[in-house]
Each structure stands twice: as C-alpha cells, then as structure tokens.
Coordinates of C-alpha atoms in Angstrom, one line a residue:
M1 CA 0.0 0.0 0.0
G2 CA 1.3 3.4 -0.9
A3 CA 0.8 5.0 2.5
R4 CA 2.6 2.2 4.2
L5 CA 5.3 2.2 1.6
A6 CA 5.8 5.9 2.3
L7 CA 7.2 5.0 5.7
A8 CA 9.0 1.9 4.6
G9 CA 12.3 3.6 3.9
V10 CA 12.3 5.4 7.2
L11 CA 11.4 2.4 9.2
A12 CA 14.0 0.2 7.4
A13 CA 16.7 2.7 8.0
M14 CA 15.9 3.1 11.7
V15 CA 15.6 -0.7 12.1
A16 CA 18.8 -1.4 10.3
A17 CA 20.7 1.1 12.5
A18 CA 19.3 -0.5 15.7
A19 CA 19.5 -4.1 14.6
G20 CA 23.3 -4.0 14.6
S21 CA 23.3 -3.5 18.3
A22 CA 20.2 -5.4 19.2
Q23 CA 20.4 -8.6 21.4
A24 CA 19.0 -11.7 19.8
Q25 CA 16.0 -13.3 21.4
T26 CA 14.8 -16.8 21.0
P27 CA 11.9 -16.5 18.5
G28 CA 8.5 -16.7 20.0
T29 CA 9.6 -16.0 23.6
T30 CA 8.5 -13.0 25.7
P31 CA 10.3 -11.4 28.6
E32 CA 9.2 -12.3 32.1
K33 CA 7.0 -9.7 33.7
P34 CA 9.5 -7.8 35.8
G35 CA 8.9 -6.0 39.0
A36 CA 9.9 -6.8 42.6
T37 CA 11.8 -9.8 41.2
L38 CA 14.7 -7.4 40.3
T39 CA 17.4 -7.7 42.9
Q40 CA 20.9 -6.2 43.4
V41 CA 23.7 -8.3 42.1
G42 CA 25.6 -7.4 45.3
S43 CA 29.3 -7.7 44.3
C44 CA 31.6 -8.1 41.4
G45 CA 32.2 -11.7 42.3
A46 CA 28.5 -12.3 42.4
L47 CA 28.1 -10.7 39.0
A48 CA 30.9 -12.8 37.5
R49 CA 29.4 -16.0 38.9
Y50 CA 25.9 -15.1 37.6
A51 CA 27.3 -14.2 34.1
R52 CA 29.4 -17.3 33.9
R53 CA 26.5 -19.5 34.9
H54 CA 24.2 -18.0 32.2
S55 CA 26.7 -17.0 29.5
R56 CA 26.4 -18.7 26.1
A57 CA 28.2 -15.9 24.3
V58 CA 30.9 -18.1 22.9
I59 CA 32.4 -18.3 19.4
V60 CA 34.3 -21.4 18.4
R61 CA 36.6 -20.3 15.7
D62 CA 38.9 -22.4 13.6
A63 CA 42.4 -21.4 12.7
G64 CA 41.2 -19.8 9.4
G65 CA 39.1 -17.4 11.3
S66 CA 35.7 -18.5 10.3
D67 CA 32.9 -18.8 12.9
S68 CA 31.5 -22.3 13.3
E69 CA 29.1 -21.5 16.0
K70 CA 27.8 -18.5 17.9
R71 CA 25.3 -18.2 20.6
D72 CA 24.2 -15.2 22.7
G73 CA 23.1 -14.6 26.2
G74 CA 19.4 -14.7 25.3
G75 CA 17.4 -11.8 26.7
S76 CA 15.0 -9.3 25.3
G77 CA 16.3 -7.9 22.0
Q78 CA 15.1 -4.6 20.9
F79 CA 15.0 -1.9 18.3
A80 CA 15.6 1.8 18.7
D81 CA 12.7 4.2 18.1
P82 CA 11.2 3.3 14.7
L83 CA 9.5 6.7 14.6
S84 CA 9.8 9.7 16.9
G85 CA 6.6 11.4 17.8
E86 CA 5.6 14.9 18.9
P87 CA 7.2 18.1 20.4
S88 CA 6.6 20.2 23.4
A89 CA 3.5 22.3 23.8
D90 CA 5.3 25.6 23.1
G91 CA 7.4 24.4 20.2
G92 CA 10.6 25.2 22.0
G93 CA 10.0 28.9 22.4
G94 CA 8.1 31.0 24.8
G95 CA 8.7 32.4 28.3
G96 CA 9.2 35.9 26.8
E97 CA 12.3 34.9 24.9
D98 CA 12.8 36.1 21.4
F99 CA 14.4 32.8 20.2
S100 CA 13.2 29.2 19.9
R101 CA 14.8 26.2 21.5
T102 CA 14.9 22.5 20.6
N103 CA 11.5 21.0 20.2
V104 CA 11.1 18.6 23.1
Q105 CA 8.5 16.4 24.7
E106 CA 8.4 17.8 28.2
Q107 CA 8.8 21.5 28.9
G108 CA 11.9 22.1 31.0
I109 CA 13.5 18.8 30.0
D110 CA 15.9 19.3 27.1
E111 CA 16.8 16.7 24.5
P112 CA 20.1 16.4 22.6
D113 CA 20.1 17.9 19.1
P114 CA 22.7 18.9 16.4
V115 CA 21.9 22.6 17.0
K116 CA 21.6 24.6 20.3
T117 CA 21.3 28.3 21.0
D118 CA 21.3 30.6 24.0
G119 CA 19.8 33.4 22.0
D120 CA 23.1 35.2 21.4
H121 CA 25.2 32.3 19.9
V122 CA 24.5 29.2 18.0
F123 CA 26.4 26.0 18.5
M124 CA 26.1 23.4 15.7
R125 CA 27.7 20.3 14.5
G126 CA 29.3 20.1 11.0
G127 CA 32.0 18.1 9.2
D128 CA 31.4 14.4 9.9
G129 CA 29.4 15.4 12.9
N130 CA 32.6 15.8 15.0
V131 CA 33.2 19.5 14.5
I132 CA 31.4 22.0 16.6
Y133 CA 30.9 25.6 15.2
A134 CA 30.1 28.6 17.3
L135 CA 28.3 31.5 15.5
D136 CA 27.3 35.0 16.4
A137 CA 23.5 35.0 16.0
R138 CA 22.9 38.7 16.6
S139 CA 24.9 40.3 13.8
E140 CA 23.3 41.2 10.5
T141 CA 25.3 38.5 8.8
P142 CA 26.1 35.8 11.4
A143 CA 29.8 35.1 11.7
V144 CA 31.6 31.9 12.6
L145 CA 33.4 32.7 15.8
G146 CA 35.3 29.5 16.4
T147 CA 35.4 25.7 16.0
V148 CA 36.5 22.8 18.0
K149 CA 36.8 19.1 17.1
V150 CA 35.5 16.3 19.3
P151 CA 36.2 12.5 19.1
G152 CA 33.6 10.3 17.5
Y153 CA 30.9 11.2 15.0
D154 CA 27.2 12.3 14.8
A155 CA 27.4 14.7 17.7
E156 CA 24.3 15.6 19.6
L157 CA 24.5 18.6 21.9
L158 CA 23.2 19.8 25.2
L159 CA 23.9 23.3 26.5
H160 CA 23.9 24.5 30.1
G161 CA 25.3 27.9 30.9
D162 CA 28.9 28.1 29.5
R163 CA 29.2 24.3 29.2
L164 CA 28.3 22.3 26.1
L165 CA 28.1 18.5 26.3
A166 CA 28.7 16.7 23.0
I167 CA 27.5 13.1 22.8
T168 CA 29.1 11.2 20.0
R169 CA 29.4 7.6 18.9
D170 CA 32.5 5.6 17.8
D171 CA 32.7 2.1 16.4
G172 CA 36.4 1.6 17.0
G173 CA 36.9 1.1 13.2
A174 CA 39.9 3.4 13.1
S175 CA 41.8 1.2 15.5
G176 CA 40.5 -2.1 14.0
E177 CA 38.7 -3.2 17.2
W178 CA 35.1 -2.6 16.1
T179 CA 33.7 -2.0 19.5
E180 CA 30.8 0.4 20.0
Y181 CA 31.5 3.5 22.3
V182 CA 29.5 6.4 23.6
I183 CA 31.8 9.5 24.0
L184 CA 30.8 12.5 26.2
S185 CA 32.9 15.6 25.6
E186 CA 32.6 18.6 28.0
I187 CA 33.3 21.8 26.1
D188 CA 34.0 25.2 27.6
V189 CA 32.1 27.8 25.5
S190 CA 32.4 30.8 27.8
N191 CA 34.5 32.3 24.9
P192 CA 32.9 31.0 21.7
A193 CA 36.0 32.2 19.7
A194 CA 38.2 29.9 21.8
M195 CA 36.1 26.8 22.7
R196 CA 38.0 24.1 24.5
V197 CA 37.4 20.4 25.2
L198 CA 38.0 20.1 28.9
R199 CA 37.2 16.4 29.6
T200 CA 36.0 13.3 27.8
E201 CA 34.4 10.2 29.1
K202 CA 34.5 7.2 26.6
V203 CA 32.2 4.4 27.5
E204 CA 31.8 1.0 25.9
G205 CA 28.2 0.7 24.8
S206 CA 25.5 1.6 22.4
Y207 CA 23.9 5.1 22.9
L208 CA 20.2 5.3 23.3
S209 CA 19.3 8.9 24.4
A210 CA 19.9 11.6 27.0
R211 CA 18.0 14.3 28.8
L212 CA 19.0 17.6 30.5
H213 CA 16.8 18.4 33.6
G214 CA 17.7 21.2 36.0
G215 CA 21.4 21.2 35.1
V216 CA 21.7 17.4 35.3
V217 CA 22.2 15.2 32.2
R218 CA 21.2 11.6 32.3
V219 CA 22.6 9.4 29.4
A220 CA 21.0 6.0 28.7
F221 CA 23.0 3.4 26.8
R222 CA 23.2 -0.3 26.4
I223 CA 26.2 -2.5 26.9
E224 CA 26.5 -6.0 25.4
P225 CA 28.9 -8.5 26.8
D226 CA 32.2 -9.2 25.1
E227 CA 32.4 -12.3 22.9
I228 CA 34.4 -15.2 24.4
V229 CA 36.4 -16.8 21.6
V230 CA 37.6 -20.4 21.6
E231 CA 40.2 -21.0 18.9
Q232 CA 40.0 -24.4 17.3
P233 CA 43.3 -25.4 15.7
A234 CA 43.4 -26.2 12.0
G235 CA 42.7 -29.9 11.4
A236 CA 41.4 -30.5 14.9
D237 CA 38.3 -32.6 15.1
W238 CA 36.7 -31.8 18.4
S239 CA 33.9 -33.9 19.7
A240 CA 30.8 -32.3 21.0
Q241 CA 31.9 -33.2 24.5
E242 CA 35.3 -31.6 24.1
R243 CA 33.8 -28.5 22.5
R244 CA 31.5 -28.1 25.5
A245 CA 34.4 -28.6 27.9
R246 CA 36.5 -26.0 26.2
R247 CA 33.5 -23.5 26.3
R248 CA 33.1 -24.0 30.0
L249 CA 36.8 -23.5 30.6
A250 CA 36.8 -20.3 28.4
I251 CA 33.8 -18.9 30.3
R252 CA 35.3 -19.8 33.7
R253 CA 38.5 -18.0 32.8
A254 CA 36.8 -14.9 31.3
P255 CA 37.6 -11.7 33.2
L256 CA 35.0 -9.5 34.9
R257 CA 35.3 -6.9 32.1
T258 CA 33.7 -9.3 29.7
W259 CA 30.3 -8.5 31.4
R260 CA 31.1 -5.1 33.0
P261 CA 32.9 -3.1 30.3
S262 CA 35.1 -0.2 31.2
E263 CA 35.3 3.5 30.5
A264 CA 38.2 5.9 29.9
I265 CA 38.1 9.4 31.4
S266 CA 40.5 12.0 30.0
D267 CA 41.0 15.4 31.8
R268 CA 42.9 17.7 29.4
T269 CA 43.1 20.4 32.0
A270 CA 44.9 18.2 34.5
G271 CA 46.6 16.0 31.9
T272 CA 45.3 12.8 33.4
R273 CA 43.6 9.6 32.0
T274 CA 41.7 7.1 34.2
T275 CA 40.2 3.8 33.3
R276 CA 37.5 2.2 35.5
G277 CA 34.4 0.0 35.3
V278 CA 31.4 1.7 33.9
V279 CA 29.0 0.8 36.7
P280 CA 29.8 -0.3 40.2
C281 CA 28.8 -3.9 40.6
A282 CA 26.7 -3.0 43.7
E283 CA 24.5 -0.8 41.5
I284 CA 23.6 -3.5 39.0
R285 CA 20.3 -5.3 39.4
R286 CA 18.9 -8.4 37.7
P287 CA 15.6 -10.2 37.3
R288 CA 15.0 -13.5 39.1
S289 CA 14.7 -15.3 35.8
H290 CA 17.6 -14.9 33.4
A291 CA 16.8 -12.2 30.8
G292 CA 20.2 -11.8 29.1
L293 CA 23.6 -10.3 30.0
G294 CA 23.2 -6.9 28.4
L295 CA 23.4 -3.9 30.8
L296 CA 20.9 -1.1 30.4
S297 CA 22.8 1.7 32.1
V298 CA 22.2 5.4 33.0
L299 CA 25.1 7.8 33.6
T300 CA 24.3 11.0 35.6
V301 CA 26.4 14.1 34.8
D302 CA 26.2 17.2 36.9
M303 CA 26.8 20.0 34.4
E304 CA 27.9 22.4 37.2
R305 CA 30.8 20.0 38.0
G306 CA 31.4 18.7 34.6
L307 CA 32.7 15.2 33.7
P308 CA 33.1 12.5 34.8
A309 CA 29.6 11.2 35.6
V310 CA 28.7 11.5 39.3
D311 CA 26.5 8.3 39.3
A312 CA 25.9 5.2 37.3
D313 CA 23.1 2.7 37.5
A314 CA 22.3 -0.5 35.5
V315 CA 19.9 -3.3 35.1
L316 CA 20.7 -6.7 33.4
A317 CA 18.1 -6.1 30.7
G318 CA 17.7 -4.6 27.2
G319 CA 16.5 -1.1 26.4
S320 CA 15.6 0.9 23.3
I321 CA 13.1 3.7 23.9
V322 CA 13.8 6.5 26.4
Y323 CA 11.3 8.8 28.0
S324 CA 12.0 11.3 30.8
G325 CA 9.3 12.9 32.9
P326 CA 9.4 15.2 35.9
D327 CA 10.1 12.5 38.4
G328 CA 11.7 9.6 36.4
M329 CA 13.5 8.4 33.4
Y330 CA 11.9 5.4 31.8
V331 CA 13.5 2.9 29.4
A332 CA 11.3 0.4 27.5
T333 CA 12.4 -2.8 25.8
N334 CA 10.5 -3.9 22.7
P335 CA 10.9 -7.6 22.2
W336 CA 12.2 -8.8 18.8
W337 CA 11.8 -11.9 16.8
D338 CA 14.0 -13.4 14.1
E339 CA 10.8 -14.2 12.1
T340 CA 8.6 -11.5 10.6
D341 CA 5.6 -13.8 10.2
F342 CA 2.8 -12.5 12.4
D343 CA 1.8 -16.1 13.1
D344 CA 5.1 -16.4 15.0
I345 CA 4.5 -13.5 17.3
P346 CA 2.5 -14.6 20.3
G347 CA -0.5 -12.5 21.4
T348 CA 1.0 -12.3 24.8
A349 CA 4.0 -10.3 23.5
S350 CA 4.8 -7.5 26.0
T351 CA 7.1 -4.5 26.4
A352 CA 9.1 -4.2 29.6
V353 CA 9.4 -0.8 31.2
H354 CA 12.1 0.2 33.7
K355 CA 11.9 3.4 35.8
F356 CA 14.9 5.3 37.2
A357 CA 14.0 7.8 39.9
I358 CA 15.6 11.3 39.5
A359 CA 16.1 13.9 42.2
G360 CA 18.8 16.5 41.8
T361 CA 22.0 14.7 40.9
E362 CA 20.6 11.5 42.3
T363 CA 19.6 8.7 40.0
S364 CA 18.4 5.3 41.3
Y365 CA 16.6 2.3 39.9
A366 CA 13.0 2.5 41.2
A367 CA 10.7 -0.1 39.5
S368 CA 9.8 -2.2 36.5
G369 CA 6.7 -3.4 34.9
S370 CA 5.3 -4.5 31.5
V371 CA 2.6 -3.6 29.1
P372 CA 1.0 -5.7 26.3
G373 CA 2.2 -5.2 22.8
F374 CA 4.8 -2.8 21.3
M375 CA 5.6 0.9 21.7
L376 CA 6.1 3.2 18.8
S377 CA 8.5 5.7 20.3
Q378 CA 9.2 7.9 23.3
W379 CA 5.8 9.5 22.8
S380 CA 4.2 6.2 23.8
M381 CA 4.9 7.1 27.4
S382 CA 3.9 10.1 29.6
E383 CA 4.3 10.7 33.3
H384 CA 1.4 12.6 34.9
E385 CA 0.6 13.0 38.6
G386 CA 2.2 9.8 39.8
H387 CA 1.1 7.6 36.9
L388 CA 2.7 6.5 33.7
R389 CA 0.4 6.4 30.7
T390 CA 1.5 4.1 27.8
A391 CA 0.2 3.5 24.3
T392 CA 0.9 0.2 22.6
T393 CA -0.2 -1.9 19.7
S394 CA -0.2 -5.7 19.3
D395 CA 1.8 -5.6 16.0
P396 CA 5.5 -4.6 16.0
P397 CA 6.0 -1.1 14.4
W398 CA 9.2 -2.2 12.7
I399 CA 7.7 -4.8 10.4
D400 CA 6.9 -3.3 7.0
D401 CA 3.8 -5.2 6.1
E402 CA 0.1 -5.0 6.4
P403 CA -1.1 -5.1 10.1
S404 CA -2.6 -8.4 11.1
G405 CA -6.4 -8.6 11.2
E406 CA -6.2 -9.1 14.9
S407 CA -4.1 -6.0 15.6
E408 CA -5.4 -3.5 18.0
S409 CA -4.0 -0.8 20.3
Q410 CA -4.6 0.2 23.9
V411 CA -3.6 2.8 26.5
V412 CA -2.4 1.3 29.8
V413 CA -1.9 3.3 33.0
L414 CA 0.8 2.2 35.4
R415 CA 1.5 3.2 39.0
E416 CA 4.7 2.5 41.0
R417 CA 4.2 0.4 44.1
D418 CA 6.8 -1.5 46.0
G419 CA 9.3 -1.7 43.1
V420 CA 6.6 -2.7 40.6
L421 CA 5.0 -0.6 37.9
E422 CA 1.6 -2.2 38.2
E423 CA -1.3 -1.7 35.8
V424 CA -4.2 0.2 37.3
G425 CA -6.3 1.0 34.2
R426 CA -6.7 0.2 30.5
A427 CA -8.6 1.5 27.5
G428 CA -8.5 -1.0 24.7
G429 CA -10.0 -1.7 21.3
L430 CA -8.3 1.2 19.4
G431 CA -7.8 0.8 15.7
R432 CA -8.6 -2.8 15.1
G433 CA -6.6 -4.1 12.2
E434 CA -4.5 -0.9 12.2
D435 CA -1.2 0.4 13.6
I436 CA -0.4 3.4 15.8
Y437 CA 1.1 6.2 13.8
A438 CA 1.2 9.0 16.4
V439 CA 0.6 9.6 20.1
R440 CA 0.2 12.7 22.2
F441 CA -0.6 13.0 25.9
M442 CA -1.8 16.4 27.2
G443 CA -2.5 16.6 30.9
D444 CA -5.5 14.3 31.6
R445 CA -6.2 13.8 27.9
G446 CA -4.7 11.5 25.3
F447 CA -4.7 11.4 21.5
V448 CA -3.8 8.3 19.4
V449 CA -3.7 8.1 15.6
T450 CA -4.0 4.7 14.0
F451 CA -3.9 4.0 10.3
E452 CA -4.4 1.4 7.6
Q453 CA -6.8 3.0 5.1
I454 CA -8.2 6.0 6.9
D455 CA -7.0 8.1 9.9
P456 CA -8.9 7.5 13.1
L457 CA -7.9 10.2 15.6
Y458 CA -9.0 8.8 19.0
T459 CA -9.5 11.1 22.0
L460 CA -9.1 9.7 25.5
D461 CA -10.3 10.9 28.9
L462 CA -7.5 10.0 31.4
S463 CA -8.8 12.1 34.3
V464 CA -9.5 8.9 36.3
P465 CA -6.3 6.8 36.0
E466 CA -8.2 3.6 37.1
R467 CA -10.8 4.1 34.4
P468 CA -9.2 5.5 31.2
R469 CA -11.7 5.6 28.4
V470 CA -12.0 6.4 24.7
A471 CA -14.1 9.5 24.5
G472 CA -14.4 10.2 20.8
E473 CA -13.2 9.3 17.3
L474 CA -12.6 11.2 14.1
K475 CA -12.1 9.4 10.8
I476 CA -10.6 11.3 7.8
P477 CA -8.5 10.3 4.8
G478 CA -4.8 9.9 5.3
Y479 CA -2.9 10.0 8.6
S480 CA -1.0 12.2 11.0
A481 CA 2.4 10.9 12.0
Y482 CA 3.1 13.8 14.3
L483 CA 0.8 15.9 16.7
H484 CA 1.6 19.3 18.1
P485 CA -0.5 21.4 20.5
V486 CA -1.0 24.9 19.2
G487 CA -3.4 25.9 21.9
E488 CA -5.2 24.4 24.8
N489 CA -7.8 22.7 22.6
L490 CA -6.1 22.7 19.2
L491 CA -3.7 20.1 17.7
L492 CA -1.7 20.4 14.5
G493 CA -1.1 17.1 12.7
V494 CA 1.7 16.5 10.2
G495 CA 1.4 13.5 8.0
Q496 CA 0.2 12.3 4.6
N497 CA -2.9 12.6 2.5
V498 CA -4.0 9.3 1.1
E499 CA -6.3 8.6 -1.8
R500 CA -7.2 5.0 -2.9
R501 CA -4.4 3.6 -0.7
V502 CA -1.7 5.9 -2.2
T503 CA -0.1 8.9 -0.5
T504 CA -0.7 12.1 -2.5
G505 CA 1.2 14.7 -0.5
L506 CA 2.4 16.1 2.7
Q507 CA -0.6 17.2 4.8
L508 CA -1.1 19.5 7.7
S509 CA -4.4 19.2 9.7
L510 CA -5.7 21.5 12.4
F511 CA -7.9 19.6 14.9
D512 CA -10.3 21.1 17.4
V513 CA -10.4 18.8 20.5
S514 CA -12.3 21.1 22.9
D515 CA -15.0 18.5 22.9
L516 CA -13.4 15.1 23.5
A517 CA -16.6 13.4 22.4
A518 CA -16.6 15.1 19.0
P519 CA -13.1 16.1 17.7
R520 CA -13.2 18.1 14.4
R521 CA -10.7 18.9 11.7
I522 CA -11.2 22.6 11.1
A523 CA -8.4 23.3 8.5
V524 CA -6.2 21.3 6.2
R525 CA -3.3 22.1 3.9
T526 CA -1.6 19.8 1.4
V527 CA 1.8 20.0 -0.4
A528 CA 0.8 17.9 -3.4
G529 CA 3.2 15.4 -5.0
D530 CA 5.7 13.0 -3.6
A531 CA 6.4 15.2 -0.6
Y532 CA 7.7 14.3 2.8
S533 CA 9.0 16.0 5.9
E534 CA 11.6 14.7 8.4
A535 CA 9.2 16.2 11.0
E536 CA 7.0 13.2 10.4
W537 CA 9.4 10.9 12.2
D538 CA 11.7 13.4 14.1
H539 CA 10.0 16.0 16.3
H540 CA 13.3 18.0 16.6
A541 CA 12.9 18.9 12.9
F542 CA 9.6 20.7 13.6
L543 CA 9.4 24.4 14.5
H544 CA 6.3 26.3 15.7
W545 CA 6.6 29.9 16.7
P546 CA 3.5 30.7 18.8
A547 CA 4.0 34.5 18.6
T548 CA 3.1 34.6 14.9
G549 CA 1.7 31.1 14.3
L550 CA 4.6 30.3 12.0
T551 CA 5.2 26.6 11.5
V552 CA 8.3 25.5 9.5
L553 CA 8.9 22.0 8.1
P554 CA 11.9 20.6 6.2
V555 CA 10.4 19.3 3.0
E556 CA 11.6 17.1 0.1
L557 CA 9.3 17.2 -2.9
F558 CA 9.6 15.2 -6.1
G559 CA 7.2 16.4 -8.8
E560 CA 6.1 14.9 -12.1
R561 CA 8.6 17.3 -13.8
E562 CA 12.1 18.0 -12.6
A563 CA 11.2 21.7 -12.4
D564 CA 8.7 20.9 -9.7
D565 CA 11.3 19.3 -7.4
F566 CA 12.0 21.1 -4.2
S567 CA 14.3 20.6 -1.3
G568 CA 14.3 23.0 1.6
A569 CA 12.0 24.4 4.3
I570 CA 8.4 25.5 3.9
G571 CA 6.8 28.0 6.3
F572 CA 3.1 27.9 7.1
R573 CA 1.0 30.4 9.0
V574 CA -1.4 28.6 11.3
D575 CA -4.1 31.0 12.3
T576 CA -6.0 29.4 15.1
A577 CA -8.6 32.2 15.3
A578 CA -9.5 32.0 11.6
A579 CA -8.9 28.3 11.4
T580 CA -6.7 28.5 8.4
I581 CA -3.3 27.2 7.3
D582 CA -1.5 29.2 4.6
E583 CA 1.9 28.8 3.0
V584 CA 4.0 32.0 3.6
G585 CA 7.3 31.1 2.0
R586 CA 10.1 28.7 1.2
V587 CA 13.8 28.5 2.1
T588 CA 16.5 26.9 0.1
G589 CA 20.2 26.3 0.7
E590 CA 23.2 27.3 -1.3
Q591 CA 23.3 25.0 -4.3
G592 CA 26.7 23.5 -5.2
Q593 CA 28.4 24.2 -1.9
V594 CA 29.1 20.6 -1.1
F595 CA 26.7 18.5 -3.2
D596 CA 24.9 19.0 -6.5
F597 CA 21.7 18.3 -4.6
V598 CA 21.3 19.9 -1.2
P599 CA 18.9 18.1 1.2
P600 CA 16.5 20.0 3.4
P601 CA 17.9 21.8 6.4
E602 CA 18.6 19.7 9.5
R603 CA 17.0 22.3 11.8
T604 CA 15.3 25.7 11.8
L605 CA 15.3 28.2 14.7
V606 CA 13.8 31.7 15.3
I607 CA 16.4 34.1 16.8
G608 CA 15.8 37.8 17.2
G609 CA 13.0 38.2 14.7
R610 CA 14.7 36.1 12.0
L611 CA 14.5 32.5 10.8
F612 CA 17.8 30.5 10.8
S613 CA 18.0 27.4 8.7
F614 CA 20.9 25.0 9.3
W615 CA 22.7 22.7 6.9
E616 CA 25.8 20.7 7.7
H617 CA 27.8 23.0 5.4
G618 CA 26.2 26.3 6.1
L619 CA 23.1 28.3 7.2
R620 CA 20.6 30.7 5.7
V621 CA 19.0 33.7 7.4
S622 CA 15.5 34.6 6.3
R623 CA 12.9 37.2 7.1
L624 CA 10.3 35.9 9.6
D625 CA 7.2 37.3 8.0
D626 CA 7.6 35.9 4.4
L627 CA 10.8 33.9 4.6
A628 CA 12.5 36.1 2.0
P629 CA 16.1 35.0 1.7
G630 CA 18.9 36.9 3.5
A631 CA 22.5 36.1 4.1
W632 CA 24.0 32.7 3.4
V633 CA 26.9 31.7 5.7
D634 CA 29.4 29.0 4.6
L635 CA 31.0 26.9 7.4
P636 CA 34.8 26.9 7.1
T637 CA 36.7 23.7 6.4
P638 CA 36.9 21.5 9.5
P639 CA 40.1 22.0 11.5
R640 CA 42.8 19.4 11.6
E641 CA 42.9 16.9 14.5
P642 CA 44.4 18.6 17.7

C-alpha cells in the first residue's frame, strides 16, 4: 500500500541502525513480567558468577578465522525508536524569549540535538558530525566565531550555561577493534571564539538517548557482553563433549570486564587519564529469571561540576526507547523476533518498562513493569501526577507489512508500588486491524492516531487513571504521524494525505479537540506530490513559533517534472482564530556548496525576529514574515585533529 510504503524507507533505516546492536532473542519468547523480582547483584564476584552461569556468548573459531558457532546470552532484544513522535507544547520557544529552542516532549527537559542556542550564539555540528561551530547569531550577517573538534561522529549537543556537552558515537573502526562506544565531551564555550574540550568520558556501549533536567544530564545506553572466543586449531576434530568442555573453561577464565565493560576518562586540564568499570557492581540489578547479560545503564552528569559522571546505575536487561518525565526516566524494551511472520508473534507479547527515579544529581533504579504489545516511540509514554500512561499496539511497528487482522491498540496506565510498575487501568480496542502512527498526551487527555486506510484520531479521557476511556473518534482520509498542540484545545497534525491507498502529498491538519466526544478537523493544507518531511518521524525537525503562528517544516518534494522538485524548508501560517493554514514562503540552501543536490535543512530556529535554517555545510538567514532570503553563511573547512 502506498501509505505504508511511504514510511518503509524510514522504518527500514531506523531498524537497520538498531539491529546491529540489538540482542537476539529466541523466536517466540516473551520477557518475564518484571517488578519486585529485580534484585541487586551485590558484588563483582556475584556478577561474574551469575554471568558465567548464564553465558552462552561463545564463538568457536577455527584457525582460518571462520565462525563455526555463535550463541548469545538470550534476553529481550530490541530496536531503537522506529519513529519519533511529537514536540513540546510551546514548540521550543516561549517564556518571553525572542528565540526558539529544541522542540522537546516535556517542557523544562531538554533533549540532545545537532543545533543549540542561548539566544546570542548558535552551536552546531558540522563536518562528519565531529566539528562544533560557534556562531554570532545577533549580527546582521552571522559570523563563525570558532570551531572545536570532538572525538567520534554524529554529535548531539546539550547546552547549560557556558558548558556544552557533545554526545558522539564511535565504532572503533579506526583502531580495528570494532567496539561500540559512547563518548561524552565537555566543552567550555564561555569564549565562543576559543572553545576548549576540557574532559571526555568514553564508555563501551550503544547510545540510546539523553535528557537535561535542572542542570543534570542523564545518558542512557546499552552494553553488550564481550564475545568469548575459543580457537579451534586447524585440522582439529573436536567432539561435542570436548567442545562443551572448552567452552566451559573459556567462560570460567573470562575476566570481569567481559560483562562489565570499562570507560576511559581524559582530563585535558589536568593532563590525566583514568580507566575504570562503567558501573559499580553493587549498582547492578537483575531479574530473578535470566533475561540476558546486556546492561541497560544510565550515567548521571552534573553540568555544574562537569565530567566525569557522578553516578551510574544498571539493570541486566535490554532497552531501546527512552522517555523522561518530571520524576523519572523510563527505558522500554520492545521484544524482537527473528521471524517476521505475524503467526510467529504470540498474542501475549509485552514490552518491559524500567523506571529510574531522579532527584537533583541522584539517579536510582526504582521499579519495573510491563505492558502488552509494542511501543512506537518515546511518545508512547507520559508521566502525569504519579502515573505512567503508555500506548501500545499488538503488532510490531518495525515490520513493514500489512497489520494483522487481529491487531489493536490500547492505552495502559501504570503506577509505581513496592518496586513494581503495576497496571491500574486500561482502555483497549483502538484501531482494530491498524497500527499506531502518532501519540500525544496532554494533561489528563490523550490522543492516538491509528492508520491502515483512513486516519482515526482517538481522543481519550484519562482524568481517572483507574478508568481511562475512549471519549471520541474522528475518521478522515490519510494519517497524522506527528501531533503538536497549538493551543489548549487545538492540535496540529503533520502526515500524509491518502487517496485510494496511495499517498498524494504532505498534509497539515488542524484539529479542534475542545469536545473530546466530538473532535473536528477545522483546517487542512496539502503539499501535493511525492512530498515528505523529516518532522513526520523526528520531532526535533519541527518548528512552531507561537507568537506569529509560523510553522516551519523541512520538505523534500519530487514532482512529475524536474522543475517541480523542491528541497528546503516551507513555512506555514497557522491562524488558530480564523482556522486557516496558509503557506508563507520557502527557504533553500546554497546550491553546489558541497553537493549538486542539497537536502532540506537539518533544523530551523527563530532568533531575534529572523529565521535561521541550518545545513551541515552552512546556514541561511530569512525574514520571519515571508521567509524572504537573507545572508548565506558558509561553514569553514573543519580544522585538523588537535
């Protein structure tokens, strides 16, 4: 189907990226329902004994280097977010400031992004994602003030005062070791013309996400155990008994770092380098029943003190989707199967949820629970007045196929009690035979979009956590993949129009949800053609400026004629009083700077009454009222390695 194919490339790319680091799980199994069964490992000796008892991560390799057998530690494999969802209520701006911020899920809780601003300066990544540029955002033509290079690639940034935290990845390919790392770099940006990397913390593991709350950063990542290799000499003919004996010996001799990897901390100001275990053994918890040897870990960084992390916590479990609310960080594990046949996915499939309580610079494991089915993204969770609301569907979102006829979705409400996230209420029966495409929770209301042929927008009354209920439903052609509040009772949806099961263009819809029992679409605008926006799957790419109703989306459009093609940003004026959506202008990059074809901008921001659009090789300044083009600023060639 065309609508489903429209998302196929996105889902495939996200799944492929995550699959490389996902744990394998025995097909058809589901994780045990966690909760009070999680206990502290207790000591490094106890961790080693537990891991050796359950480890099957052994490769028997012959002298030629080929693998003859490989098994893993079981556990609940997972995928990273197939699609991201929706932004914060104010679109990243507000509070009397004349500049916008990163579009986030919860107000006051920042999320990492390639571009950050304090209103006077812009800090952005460039090069291979390992060069940080500082720009003066207030001059008529923004100037590049300075650059600094950080280790790793694909930097995501968090800004607090005069400290910038760059979070990068490294696969160890340059050194030939092919081990995944998460690298935290603390950068002094007090003088943007002379930025300095003060300290770095390089951790073995696969990065999930991070949040900045009240000057404290919490970084969630996943650590897989090292492979234990048994070399089989050329010509040797080991019996099954001898092979088992050699495996047992290799496991018994494996050092602790096999299951508790290390981290390296470099302090450039003091000229020191320290290596230590990532997480103290006493801070690791495990379920009563074996669920794999991967460590789901959270590092806590006090931005006032800088690196290294002041705290580390871990659970012997998987993790893929990260959500942070006012009182806790939640990490969910979507189960994964080798087979993609729906007949092989049991109806009892569940998603485990782990809560880490947060208070100041304290982070501690609090509770675990599970919900039926699969989550779409971080937007599938929302913490409100002591409860966690979750939206799930019985079909996995990463499988590119028609939903099964038995598929349905539900909203489940959990409450923490004695170390367990227990279910207290459920509203089911949403979108039978369809998949969830978008979720938005707003106070004691919830909104869920499902799709297969038409777009049912479900409204939910969550005012009584023990009795959540579906209040209303609106069916319209197409779907919304992204929902954004533009007023107390108005939602802006970004998605695709669909006619006869084929997508026909990028679509913006304005919904009136003042009456939960009777939601209405009061305005619609379509960019006709083969048009898509990154904002459909990444809420950070979306900009809404409440002061003027300006909404900006990165758009890629392929028309019937080459002359109709467009790649850039499109601005829309969303007039909530008149219930209209009008296009006000378009922004393009500087053709031929790096590529013959320039993709849409990574991000757009409002600063001081102007629109800034950012590409990896430069930025465009535009007028805010009609997006008329102003200065184009090239980013200089990345500096050499320090």
